[in-house]
Short mmCIF file of C-alpha atoms in Angstrom, two decimals:
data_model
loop_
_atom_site.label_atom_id
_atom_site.label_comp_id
_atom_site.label_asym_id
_atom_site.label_seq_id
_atom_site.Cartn_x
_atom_site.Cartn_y
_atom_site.Cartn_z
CA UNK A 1 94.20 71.71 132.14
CA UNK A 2 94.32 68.62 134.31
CA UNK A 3 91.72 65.53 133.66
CA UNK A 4 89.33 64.41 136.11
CA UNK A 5 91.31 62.90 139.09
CA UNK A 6 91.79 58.80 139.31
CA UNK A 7 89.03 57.45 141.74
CA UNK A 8 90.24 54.83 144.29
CA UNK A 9 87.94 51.59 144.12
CA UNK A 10 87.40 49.36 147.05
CA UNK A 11 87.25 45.29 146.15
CA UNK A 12 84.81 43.05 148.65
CA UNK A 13 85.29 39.15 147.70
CA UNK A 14 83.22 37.06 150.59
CA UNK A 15 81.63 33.62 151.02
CA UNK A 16 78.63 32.54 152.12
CA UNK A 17 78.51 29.23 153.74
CA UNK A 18 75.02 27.37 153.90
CA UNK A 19 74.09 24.06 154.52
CA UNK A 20 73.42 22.86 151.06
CA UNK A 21 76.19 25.06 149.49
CA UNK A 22 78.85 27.71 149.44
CA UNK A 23 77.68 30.89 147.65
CA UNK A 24 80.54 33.49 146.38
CA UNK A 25 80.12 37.10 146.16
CA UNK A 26 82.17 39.96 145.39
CA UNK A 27 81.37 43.90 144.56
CA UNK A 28 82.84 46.60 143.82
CA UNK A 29 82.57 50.28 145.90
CA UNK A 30 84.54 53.48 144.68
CA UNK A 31 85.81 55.35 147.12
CA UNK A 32 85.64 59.21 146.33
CA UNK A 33 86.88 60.89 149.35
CA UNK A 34 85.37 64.08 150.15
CA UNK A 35 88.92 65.95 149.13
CA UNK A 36 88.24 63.90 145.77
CA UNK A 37 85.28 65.76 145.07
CA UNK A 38 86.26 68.79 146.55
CA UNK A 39 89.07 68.97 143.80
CA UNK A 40 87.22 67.58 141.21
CA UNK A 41 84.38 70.42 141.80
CA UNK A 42 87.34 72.77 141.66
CA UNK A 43 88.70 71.55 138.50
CA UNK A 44 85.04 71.54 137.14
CA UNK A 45 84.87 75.41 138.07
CA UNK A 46 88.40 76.46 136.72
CA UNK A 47 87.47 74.68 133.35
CA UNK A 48 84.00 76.91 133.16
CA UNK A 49 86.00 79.80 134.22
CA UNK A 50 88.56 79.29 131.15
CA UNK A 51 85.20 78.81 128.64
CA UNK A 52 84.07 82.08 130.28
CA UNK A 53 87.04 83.66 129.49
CA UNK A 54 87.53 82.76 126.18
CA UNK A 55 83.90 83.33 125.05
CA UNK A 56 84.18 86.68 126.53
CA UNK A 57 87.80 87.64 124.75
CA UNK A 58 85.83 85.98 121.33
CA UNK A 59 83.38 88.63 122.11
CA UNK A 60 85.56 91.43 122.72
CA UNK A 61 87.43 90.84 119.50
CA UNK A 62 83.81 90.71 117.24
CA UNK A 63 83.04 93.77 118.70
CA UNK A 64 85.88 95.59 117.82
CA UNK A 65 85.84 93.69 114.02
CA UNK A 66 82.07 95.02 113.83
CA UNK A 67 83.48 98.40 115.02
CA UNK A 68 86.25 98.41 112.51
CA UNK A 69 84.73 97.70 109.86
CA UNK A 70 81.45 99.98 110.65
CA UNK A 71 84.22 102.65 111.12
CA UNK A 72 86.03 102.09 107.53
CA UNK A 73 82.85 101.29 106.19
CA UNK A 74 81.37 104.99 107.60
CA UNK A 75 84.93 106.84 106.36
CA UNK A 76 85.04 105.44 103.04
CA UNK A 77 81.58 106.12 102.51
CA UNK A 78 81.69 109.84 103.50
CA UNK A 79 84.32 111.13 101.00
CA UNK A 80 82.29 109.15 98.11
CA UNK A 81 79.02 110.92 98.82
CA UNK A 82 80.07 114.39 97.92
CA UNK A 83 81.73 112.75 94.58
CA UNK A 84 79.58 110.59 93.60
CA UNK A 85 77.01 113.54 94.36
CA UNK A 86 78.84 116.63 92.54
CA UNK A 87 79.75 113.85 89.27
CA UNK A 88 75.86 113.02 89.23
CA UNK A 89 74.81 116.37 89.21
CA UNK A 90 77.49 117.97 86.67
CA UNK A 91 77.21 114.88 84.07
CA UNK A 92 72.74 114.87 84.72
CA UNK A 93 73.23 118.07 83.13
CA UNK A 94 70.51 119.81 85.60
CA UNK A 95 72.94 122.51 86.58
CA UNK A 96 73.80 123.34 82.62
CA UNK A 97 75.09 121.75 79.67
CA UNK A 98 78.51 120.20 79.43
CA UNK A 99 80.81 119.78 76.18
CA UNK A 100 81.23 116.61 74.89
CA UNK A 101 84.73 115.77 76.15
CA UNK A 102 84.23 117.14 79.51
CA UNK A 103 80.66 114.57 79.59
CA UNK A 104 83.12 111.97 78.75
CA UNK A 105 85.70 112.48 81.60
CA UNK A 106 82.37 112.75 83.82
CA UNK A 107 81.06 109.81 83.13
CA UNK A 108 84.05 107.48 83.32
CA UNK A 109 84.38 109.29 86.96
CA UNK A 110 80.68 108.25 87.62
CA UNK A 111 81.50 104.73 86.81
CA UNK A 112 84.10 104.49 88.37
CA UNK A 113 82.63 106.11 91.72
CA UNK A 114 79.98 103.29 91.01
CA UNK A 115 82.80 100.66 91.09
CA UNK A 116 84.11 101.55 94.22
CA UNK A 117 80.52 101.85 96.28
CA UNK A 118 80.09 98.61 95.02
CA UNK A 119 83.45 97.14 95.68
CA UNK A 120 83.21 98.48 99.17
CA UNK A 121 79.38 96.69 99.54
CA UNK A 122 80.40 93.77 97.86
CA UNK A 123 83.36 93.93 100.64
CA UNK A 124 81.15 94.39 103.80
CA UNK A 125 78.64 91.81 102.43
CA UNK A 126 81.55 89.08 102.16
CA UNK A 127 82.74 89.84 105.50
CA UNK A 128 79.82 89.60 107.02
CA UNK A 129 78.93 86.16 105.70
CA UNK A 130 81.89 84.94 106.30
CA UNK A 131 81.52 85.84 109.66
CA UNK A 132 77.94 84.18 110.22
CA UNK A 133 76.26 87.18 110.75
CA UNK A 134 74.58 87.42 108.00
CA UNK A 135 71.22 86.14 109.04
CA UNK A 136 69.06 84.22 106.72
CA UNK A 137 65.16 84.88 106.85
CA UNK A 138 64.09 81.65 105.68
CA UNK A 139 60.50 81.12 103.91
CA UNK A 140 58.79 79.84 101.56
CA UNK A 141 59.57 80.77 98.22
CA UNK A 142 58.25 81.02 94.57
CA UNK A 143 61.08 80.59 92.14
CA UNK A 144 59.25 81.76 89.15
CA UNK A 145 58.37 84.98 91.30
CA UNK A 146 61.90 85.68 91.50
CA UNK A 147 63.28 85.26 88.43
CA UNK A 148 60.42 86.87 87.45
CA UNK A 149 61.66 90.12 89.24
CA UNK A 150 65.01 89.34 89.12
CA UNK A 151 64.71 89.60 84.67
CA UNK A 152 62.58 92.56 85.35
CA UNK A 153 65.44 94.17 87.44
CA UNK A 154 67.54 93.11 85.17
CA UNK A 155 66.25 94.40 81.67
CA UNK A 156 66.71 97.55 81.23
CA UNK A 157 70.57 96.64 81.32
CA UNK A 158 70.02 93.82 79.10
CA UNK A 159 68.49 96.53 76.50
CA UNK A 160 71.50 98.49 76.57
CA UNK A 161 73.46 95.62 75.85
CA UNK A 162 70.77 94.45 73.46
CA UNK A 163 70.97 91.22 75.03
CA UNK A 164 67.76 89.08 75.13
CA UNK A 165 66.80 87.62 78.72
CA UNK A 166 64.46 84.41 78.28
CA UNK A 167 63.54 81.50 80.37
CA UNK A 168 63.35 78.17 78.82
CA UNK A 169 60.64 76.97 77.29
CA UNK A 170 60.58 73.61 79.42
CA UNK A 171 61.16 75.68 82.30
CA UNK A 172 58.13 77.81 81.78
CA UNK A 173 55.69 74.41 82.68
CA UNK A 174 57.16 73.59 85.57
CA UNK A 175 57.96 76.87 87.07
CA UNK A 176 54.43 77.71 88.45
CA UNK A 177 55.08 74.55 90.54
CA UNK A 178 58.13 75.98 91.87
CA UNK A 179 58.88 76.64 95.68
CA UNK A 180 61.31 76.15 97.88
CA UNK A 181 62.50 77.29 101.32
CA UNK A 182 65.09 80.16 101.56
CA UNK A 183 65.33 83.61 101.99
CA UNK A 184 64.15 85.17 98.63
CA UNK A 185 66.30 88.46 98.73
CA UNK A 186 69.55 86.57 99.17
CA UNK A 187 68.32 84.18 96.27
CA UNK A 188 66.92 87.54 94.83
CA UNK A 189 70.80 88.59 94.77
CA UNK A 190 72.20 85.05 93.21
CA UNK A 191 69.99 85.45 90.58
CA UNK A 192 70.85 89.25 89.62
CA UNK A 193 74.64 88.77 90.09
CA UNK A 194 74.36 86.10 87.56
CA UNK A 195 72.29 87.53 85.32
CA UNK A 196 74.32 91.02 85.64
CA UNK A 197 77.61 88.62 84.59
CA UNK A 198 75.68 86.94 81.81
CA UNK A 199 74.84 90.14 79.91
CA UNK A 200 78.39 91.47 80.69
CA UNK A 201 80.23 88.83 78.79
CA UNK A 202 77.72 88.19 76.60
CA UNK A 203 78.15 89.47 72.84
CA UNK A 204 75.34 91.95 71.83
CA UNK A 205 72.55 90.19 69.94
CA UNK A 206 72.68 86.96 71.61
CA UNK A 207 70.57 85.72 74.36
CA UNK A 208 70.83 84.84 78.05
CA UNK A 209 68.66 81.91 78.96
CA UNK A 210 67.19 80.76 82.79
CA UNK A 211 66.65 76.76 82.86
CA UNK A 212 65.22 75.26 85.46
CA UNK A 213 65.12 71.82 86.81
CA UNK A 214 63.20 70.05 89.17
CA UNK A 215 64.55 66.63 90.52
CA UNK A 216 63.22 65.17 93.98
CA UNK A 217 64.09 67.44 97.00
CA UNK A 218 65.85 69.99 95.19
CA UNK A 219 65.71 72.91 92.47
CA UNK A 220 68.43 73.37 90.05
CA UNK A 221 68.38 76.96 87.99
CA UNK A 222 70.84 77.38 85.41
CA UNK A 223 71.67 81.16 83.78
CA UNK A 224 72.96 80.53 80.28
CA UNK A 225 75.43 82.69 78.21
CA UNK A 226 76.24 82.82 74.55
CA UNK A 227 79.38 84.68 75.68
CA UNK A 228 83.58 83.91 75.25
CA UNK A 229 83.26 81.19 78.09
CA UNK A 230 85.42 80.15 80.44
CA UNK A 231 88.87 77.99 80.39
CA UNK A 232 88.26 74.35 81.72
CA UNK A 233 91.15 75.29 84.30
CA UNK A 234 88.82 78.14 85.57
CA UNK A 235 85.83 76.69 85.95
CA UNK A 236 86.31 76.41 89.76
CA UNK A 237 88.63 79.07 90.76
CA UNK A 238 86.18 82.03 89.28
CA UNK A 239 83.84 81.41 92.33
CA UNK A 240 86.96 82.81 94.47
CA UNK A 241 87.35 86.39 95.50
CA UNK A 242 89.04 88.29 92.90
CA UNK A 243 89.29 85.71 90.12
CA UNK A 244 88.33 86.79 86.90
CA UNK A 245 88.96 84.93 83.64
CA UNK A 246 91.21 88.07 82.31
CA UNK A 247 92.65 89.99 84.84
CA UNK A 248 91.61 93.20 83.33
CA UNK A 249 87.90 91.90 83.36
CA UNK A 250 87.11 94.46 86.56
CA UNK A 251 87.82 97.30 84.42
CA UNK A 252 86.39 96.79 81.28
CA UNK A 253 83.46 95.14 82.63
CA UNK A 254 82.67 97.20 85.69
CA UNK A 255 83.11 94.20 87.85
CA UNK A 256 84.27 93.83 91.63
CA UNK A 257 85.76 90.25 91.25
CA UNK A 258 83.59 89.26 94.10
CA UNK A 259 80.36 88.57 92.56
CA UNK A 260 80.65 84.97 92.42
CA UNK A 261 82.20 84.29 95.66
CA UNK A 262 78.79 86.32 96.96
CA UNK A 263 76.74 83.93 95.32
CA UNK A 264 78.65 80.99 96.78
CA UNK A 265 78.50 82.04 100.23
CA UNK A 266 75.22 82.67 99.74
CA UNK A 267 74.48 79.75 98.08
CA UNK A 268 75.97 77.59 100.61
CA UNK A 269 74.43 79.14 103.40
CA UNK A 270 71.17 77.46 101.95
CA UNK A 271 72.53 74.36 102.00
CA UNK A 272 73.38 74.23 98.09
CA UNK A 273 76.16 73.84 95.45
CA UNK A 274 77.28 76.18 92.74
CA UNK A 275 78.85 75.93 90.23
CA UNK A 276 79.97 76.47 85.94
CA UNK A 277 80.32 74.28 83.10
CA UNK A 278 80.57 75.01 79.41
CA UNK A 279 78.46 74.98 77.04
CA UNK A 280 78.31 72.38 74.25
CA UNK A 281 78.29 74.80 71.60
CA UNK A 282 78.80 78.35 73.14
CA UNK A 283 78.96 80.41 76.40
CA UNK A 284 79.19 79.22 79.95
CA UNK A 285 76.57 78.30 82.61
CA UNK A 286 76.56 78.99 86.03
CA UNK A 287 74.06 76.60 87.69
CA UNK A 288 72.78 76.41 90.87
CA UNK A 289 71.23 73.88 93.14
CA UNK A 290 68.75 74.25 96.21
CA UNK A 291 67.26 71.98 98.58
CA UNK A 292 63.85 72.49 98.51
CA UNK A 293 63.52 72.33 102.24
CA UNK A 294 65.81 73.22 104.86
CA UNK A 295 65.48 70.86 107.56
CA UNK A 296 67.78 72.45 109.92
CA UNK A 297 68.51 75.53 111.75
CA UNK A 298 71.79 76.83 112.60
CA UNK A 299 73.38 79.49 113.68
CA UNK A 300 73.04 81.26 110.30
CA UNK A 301 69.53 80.75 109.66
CA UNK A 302 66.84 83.03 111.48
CA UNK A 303 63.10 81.57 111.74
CA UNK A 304 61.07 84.18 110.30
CA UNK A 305 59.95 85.88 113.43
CA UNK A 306 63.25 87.63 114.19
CA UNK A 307 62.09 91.02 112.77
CA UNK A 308 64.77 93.46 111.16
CA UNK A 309 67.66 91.27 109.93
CA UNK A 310 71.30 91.85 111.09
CA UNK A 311 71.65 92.81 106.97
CA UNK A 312 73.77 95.61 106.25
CA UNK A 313 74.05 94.88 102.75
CA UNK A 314 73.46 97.18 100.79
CA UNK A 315 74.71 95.18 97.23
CA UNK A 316 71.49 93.44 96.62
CA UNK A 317 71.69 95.63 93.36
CA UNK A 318 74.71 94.11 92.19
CA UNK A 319 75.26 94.92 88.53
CA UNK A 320 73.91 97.85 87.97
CA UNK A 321 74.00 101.33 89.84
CA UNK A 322 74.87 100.41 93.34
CA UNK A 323 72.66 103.71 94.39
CA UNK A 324 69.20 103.19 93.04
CA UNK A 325 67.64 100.34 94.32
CA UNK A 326 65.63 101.22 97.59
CA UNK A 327 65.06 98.15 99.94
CA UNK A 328 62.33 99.34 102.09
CA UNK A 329 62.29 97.44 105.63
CA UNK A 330 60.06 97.67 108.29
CA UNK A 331 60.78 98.82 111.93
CA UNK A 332 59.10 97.09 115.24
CA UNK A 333 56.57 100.03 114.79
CA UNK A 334 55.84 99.27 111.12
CA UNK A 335 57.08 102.04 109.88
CA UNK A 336 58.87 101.43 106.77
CA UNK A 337 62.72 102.33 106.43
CA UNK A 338 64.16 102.96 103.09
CA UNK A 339 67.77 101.18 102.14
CA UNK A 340 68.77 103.05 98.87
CA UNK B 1 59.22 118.50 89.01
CA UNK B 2 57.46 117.50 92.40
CA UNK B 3 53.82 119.13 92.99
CA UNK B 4 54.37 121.95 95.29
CA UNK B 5 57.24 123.84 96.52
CA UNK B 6 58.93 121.93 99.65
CA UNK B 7 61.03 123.55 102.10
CA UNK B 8 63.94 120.88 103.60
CA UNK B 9 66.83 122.01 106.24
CA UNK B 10 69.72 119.40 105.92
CA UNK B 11 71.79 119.23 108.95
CA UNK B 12 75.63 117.65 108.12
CA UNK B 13 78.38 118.62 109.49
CA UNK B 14 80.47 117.60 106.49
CA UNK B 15 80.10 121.01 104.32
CA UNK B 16 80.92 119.27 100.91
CA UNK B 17 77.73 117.03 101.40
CA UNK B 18 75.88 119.65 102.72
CA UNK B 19 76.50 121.49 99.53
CA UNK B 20 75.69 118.71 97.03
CA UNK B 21 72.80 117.58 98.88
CA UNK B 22 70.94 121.12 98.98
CA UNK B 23 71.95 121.24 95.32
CA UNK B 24 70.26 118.01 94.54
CA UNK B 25 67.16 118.90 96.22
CA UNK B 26 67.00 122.76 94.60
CA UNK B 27 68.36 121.66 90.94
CA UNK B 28 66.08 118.70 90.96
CA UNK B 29 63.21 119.12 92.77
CA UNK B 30 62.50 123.22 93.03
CA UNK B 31 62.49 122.79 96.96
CA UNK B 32 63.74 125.82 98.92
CA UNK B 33 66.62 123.62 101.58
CA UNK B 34 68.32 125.61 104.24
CA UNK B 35 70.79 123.85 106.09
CA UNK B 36 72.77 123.79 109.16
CA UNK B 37 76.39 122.14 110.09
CA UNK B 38 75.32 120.72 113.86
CA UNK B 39 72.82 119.33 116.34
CA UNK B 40 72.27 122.33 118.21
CA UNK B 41 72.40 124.96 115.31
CA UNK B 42 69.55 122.86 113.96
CA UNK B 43 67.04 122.64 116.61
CA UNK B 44 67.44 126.34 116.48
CA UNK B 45 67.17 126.76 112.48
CA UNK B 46 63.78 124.46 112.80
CA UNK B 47 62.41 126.51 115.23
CA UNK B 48 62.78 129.37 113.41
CA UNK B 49 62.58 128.36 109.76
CA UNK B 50 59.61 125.53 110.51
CA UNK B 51 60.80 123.60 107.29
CA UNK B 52 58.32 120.84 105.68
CA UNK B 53 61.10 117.83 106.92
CA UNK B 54 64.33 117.62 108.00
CA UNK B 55 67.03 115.54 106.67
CA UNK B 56 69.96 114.78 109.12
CA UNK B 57 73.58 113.21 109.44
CA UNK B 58 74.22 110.41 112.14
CA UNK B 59 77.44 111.17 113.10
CA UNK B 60 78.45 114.59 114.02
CA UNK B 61 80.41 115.77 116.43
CA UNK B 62 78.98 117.61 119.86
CA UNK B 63 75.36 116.42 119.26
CA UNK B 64 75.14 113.77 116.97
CA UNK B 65 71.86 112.58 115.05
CA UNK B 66 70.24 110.90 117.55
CA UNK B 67 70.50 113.09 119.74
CA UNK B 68 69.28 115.63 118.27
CA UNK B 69 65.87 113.68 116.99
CA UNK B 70 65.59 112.84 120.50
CA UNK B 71 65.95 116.83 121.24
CA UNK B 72 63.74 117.83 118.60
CA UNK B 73 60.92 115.07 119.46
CA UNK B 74 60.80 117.07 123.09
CA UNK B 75 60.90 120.64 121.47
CA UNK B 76 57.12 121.51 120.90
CA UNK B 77 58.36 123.54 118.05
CA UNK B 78 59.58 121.43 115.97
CA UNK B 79 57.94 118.10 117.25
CA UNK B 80 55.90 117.27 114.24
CA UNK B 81 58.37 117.78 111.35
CA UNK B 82 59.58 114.96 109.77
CA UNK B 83 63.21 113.73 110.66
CA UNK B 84 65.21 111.03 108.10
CA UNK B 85 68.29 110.38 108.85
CA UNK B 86 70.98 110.19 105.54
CA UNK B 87 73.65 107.73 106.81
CA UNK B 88 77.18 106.40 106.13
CA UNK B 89 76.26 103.83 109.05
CA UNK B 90 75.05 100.67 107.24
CA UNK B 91 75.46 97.86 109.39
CA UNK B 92 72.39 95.84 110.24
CA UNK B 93 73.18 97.21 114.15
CA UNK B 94 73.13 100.50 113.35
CA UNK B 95 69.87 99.96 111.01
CA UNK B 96 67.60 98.60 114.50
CA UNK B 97 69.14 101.39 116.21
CA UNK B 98 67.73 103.81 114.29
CA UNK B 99 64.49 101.74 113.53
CA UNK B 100 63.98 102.31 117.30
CA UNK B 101 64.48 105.91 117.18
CA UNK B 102 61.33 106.58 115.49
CA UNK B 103 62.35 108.60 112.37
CA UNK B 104 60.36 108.81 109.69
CA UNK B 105 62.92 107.38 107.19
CA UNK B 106 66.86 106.06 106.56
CA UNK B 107 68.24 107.02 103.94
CA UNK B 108 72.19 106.03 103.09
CA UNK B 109 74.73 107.71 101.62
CA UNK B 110 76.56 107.56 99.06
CA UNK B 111 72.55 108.74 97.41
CA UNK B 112 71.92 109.64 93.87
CA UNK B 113 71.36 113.14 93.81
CA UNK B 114 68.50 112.56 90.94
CA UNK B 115 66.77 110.32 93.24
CA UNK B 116 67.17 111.76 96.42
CA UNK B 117 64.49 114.21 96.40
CA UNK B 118 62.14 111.40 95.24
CA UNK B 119 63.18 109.16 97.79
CA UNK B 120 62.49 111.84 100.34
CA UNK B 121 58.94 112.70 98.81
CA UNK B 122 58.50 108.82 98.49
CA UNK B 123 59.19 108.45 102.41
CA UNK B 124 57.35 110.97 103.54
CA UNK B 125 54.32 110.20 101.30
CA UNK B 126 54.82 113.91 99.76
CA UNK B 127 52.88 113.48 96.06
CA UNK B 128 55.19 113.48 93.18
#
């Protein structure tokens, strides 16, 4: 590409001569022939014609990325329906009883199954953040209404693990105080994933505690664990995809290894920080901090108005069975859509 | 077990989730499903079988979901039953292109087959 082209100047340096004086002047004229501008127009139009281009090859190549991964997404999908179908059915025990054994095998394929739907939604979720299309619907929101649901979502696995989910004491007077701009299904999602991680690697009989802070401009929620903890050499690289404290953590725990990450792209899309530190006596926390306002909008943030959101997620349940939460949303008719 | 006796026709063209499906909605719920593997054998089972709703795949080959909901809506038949689609297509494109179709429901797959009858009678406002 060539820069604009170097404009000839004309110099005028004259004297006036008057009777009580001499008076010098001098200007200056640029001298843009019309060939000038004729090749500086043309230049102008091959540059647009280049930004055309390449917006329209950036497009091209989205496209197909949406395509291809709507494509492996559909594919993957298909084959796990009938399995995870048949291995509900057989191990439900509506179609007869099964031995003992035979439940066992059943249910480790059911879990299993469950791992890989949620691998595969945890997978299309990071993509699609990563790729700014995941569109925040940004209002304003009541942070003890969602960690009220988020516990309530939350609890019946927390009973099986006979964990206790509690929210500080100081955070309990000045929760009802508590709002903040954001879009309170994505925040809905932080909160669950953490929880869900909490009661994993928590010991049974200890608790799992939500702390909240309030400092000027900005919310800061903390989920606390009683659990094993994390390394001080960890503390950062667990919020990348795939890092686990123990590599064998996805198995055992029923973890994708991209639960965190989630939360940080998430989190960061709101204009906030995450991150874990270790607790003085036992456990980890993962803590989180909001702006209470967001004062800008860009490209990933929707004003409310834009109706169905470009939101294919369907891992706003991480944790627990990646199949039965249902996420109605509404269509431009009002009608409302179920996401199960 | 759901109030009345329900009558469902899936249409798939995948037979394994044709088969689990209907077996989910008998084993679970009591309803009577008939089911078809296309589009076009379908419109034809509605016509003649007039089931309470219909439950349909997006993409099949010859006449895919859409098409046939469109199809059906113009059939005088079968205008009035209930169409949800049950979907491997999750993207947030494919979810306002079938908001704009005018179905009663979307529903995605993988489903739990415990919960898909409820989810159905849920949609549909059938009492539980």
């Amino acid at each position: 590409m060539v820069d604009v082209l170097p404009t000839p100047i004309e110099i005028f340096i004259g004297a006036l001569l008057l009777g009580t004086g001499t008076i010098l002047f001098a200007y200056l004229r640029a001298r843009r022939t019309i060939q000038n501008l004729a090749k500086e127009l043309e230049l102008a139009r091959e540059r647009q014609r280049e930004d055309e281009r390449e917006l329209t090859q950036r497009s091209a190549l989205d496209s197909l990325k949406d395509e291809f991964v709507s494509t492996v997404s559909h594919e993957l999908r298909t084959p796990l329906t009938s399995i995870r179908g048949a291995l509900g059915l057989l191990s439900s025990g509506v179609l007869g009883t099964v031995d003992a054994k035979a439940q066992n095998l059943l249910r480790i394929a059911l879990t299993n199954t469950d791992r890989l739907v949620r691998l595969i939604n945890d997978i299309l979720d990071l993509e699609r953040m990563d790729s700014g299309r995941s569109v925040l619907q940004i209002r304003r929101c009541s942070l003890p209404e969602l960690i009220h649901q988020a516990t309530e979502t939350m609890s019946a696995m927390a009973d099986a693990a006979e964990i206790r989910l509690t929210v500080a004491a100081n955070a309990s007077l000045v929760l009802p105080s508590v709002f903040f701009d954001g879009d309170s299904d994505r925040i809905l999602q932080v909160l669950t994933n953490l929880l869900s991680n909490a009661i994993k690697f928590s010991p049974g009989g200890s608790t799992v505690t939500i702390e909240v802070e309030t400092p000027p401009e900005a919310l800061i929620f903390r989920i606390c664990d009683q659990g094993r903890g994390i390394p001080e050499d960890q503390l950062e690289t667990i919020f990348e995809r795939f890092k686990q404290v123990e590599y064998s953590d996805s198995r055992h725990r029923g973890g994708t290894g991209l639960g965190l990450a989630i939360c940080r792209s998430i989190v960061q899309q709101h204009g906030g920080t995450i991150w874990a530190q270790r607790n003085t006596v036992q456990g980890v926390s993962i803590c989180v901090r909001l702006p209470r306002m967001q004062r800008t909008y860009d490209a990933a943030v929707a004003p409310e108005s834009e109706g169905v959101e470009d939101r294919s997620s369907v891992s706003d349940h991480v944790g627990y069975s990646p199949l039965d939460g249902q996420r109605p949303f509404l269509t431009e008719t009002g009608k409302i859509l179920h996401q199960s | 077990m759901l109030s009345r006796v329900r009558s469902v026709l899936i249409i798939d063209d995948e037979d394994d989730i044709r088969e689990v499906a209907a077996l989910s909605l008998e084993a679970v719920a009591g309803w009577t499903v008939f089911t078809a593997s296309s589009g076009k054998e379908g419109i034809l089972s509605a016509s003649e079988l007039q089931p309470d709703a219909i439950v349909m795949d997006v993409m099949m080959p010859g006449m895919d979901g859409p098409t046939t909901f469109k199809n059906m809506q113009q059939t005088p038949a079968i205008a009035h039953i209930p169409v949800i689609l049950l979907t491997a297509k999750v993207q947030g494109v494919d979810q306002r292109r079938f908001a704009d179709l005018g179905v009663a429901a979307v529903l995605f797959k993988p489903f739990d087959p415990l919960l898909l009858s409820h989810q159905i009678a849920a949609a549909l406002g059938w009492p539980e």
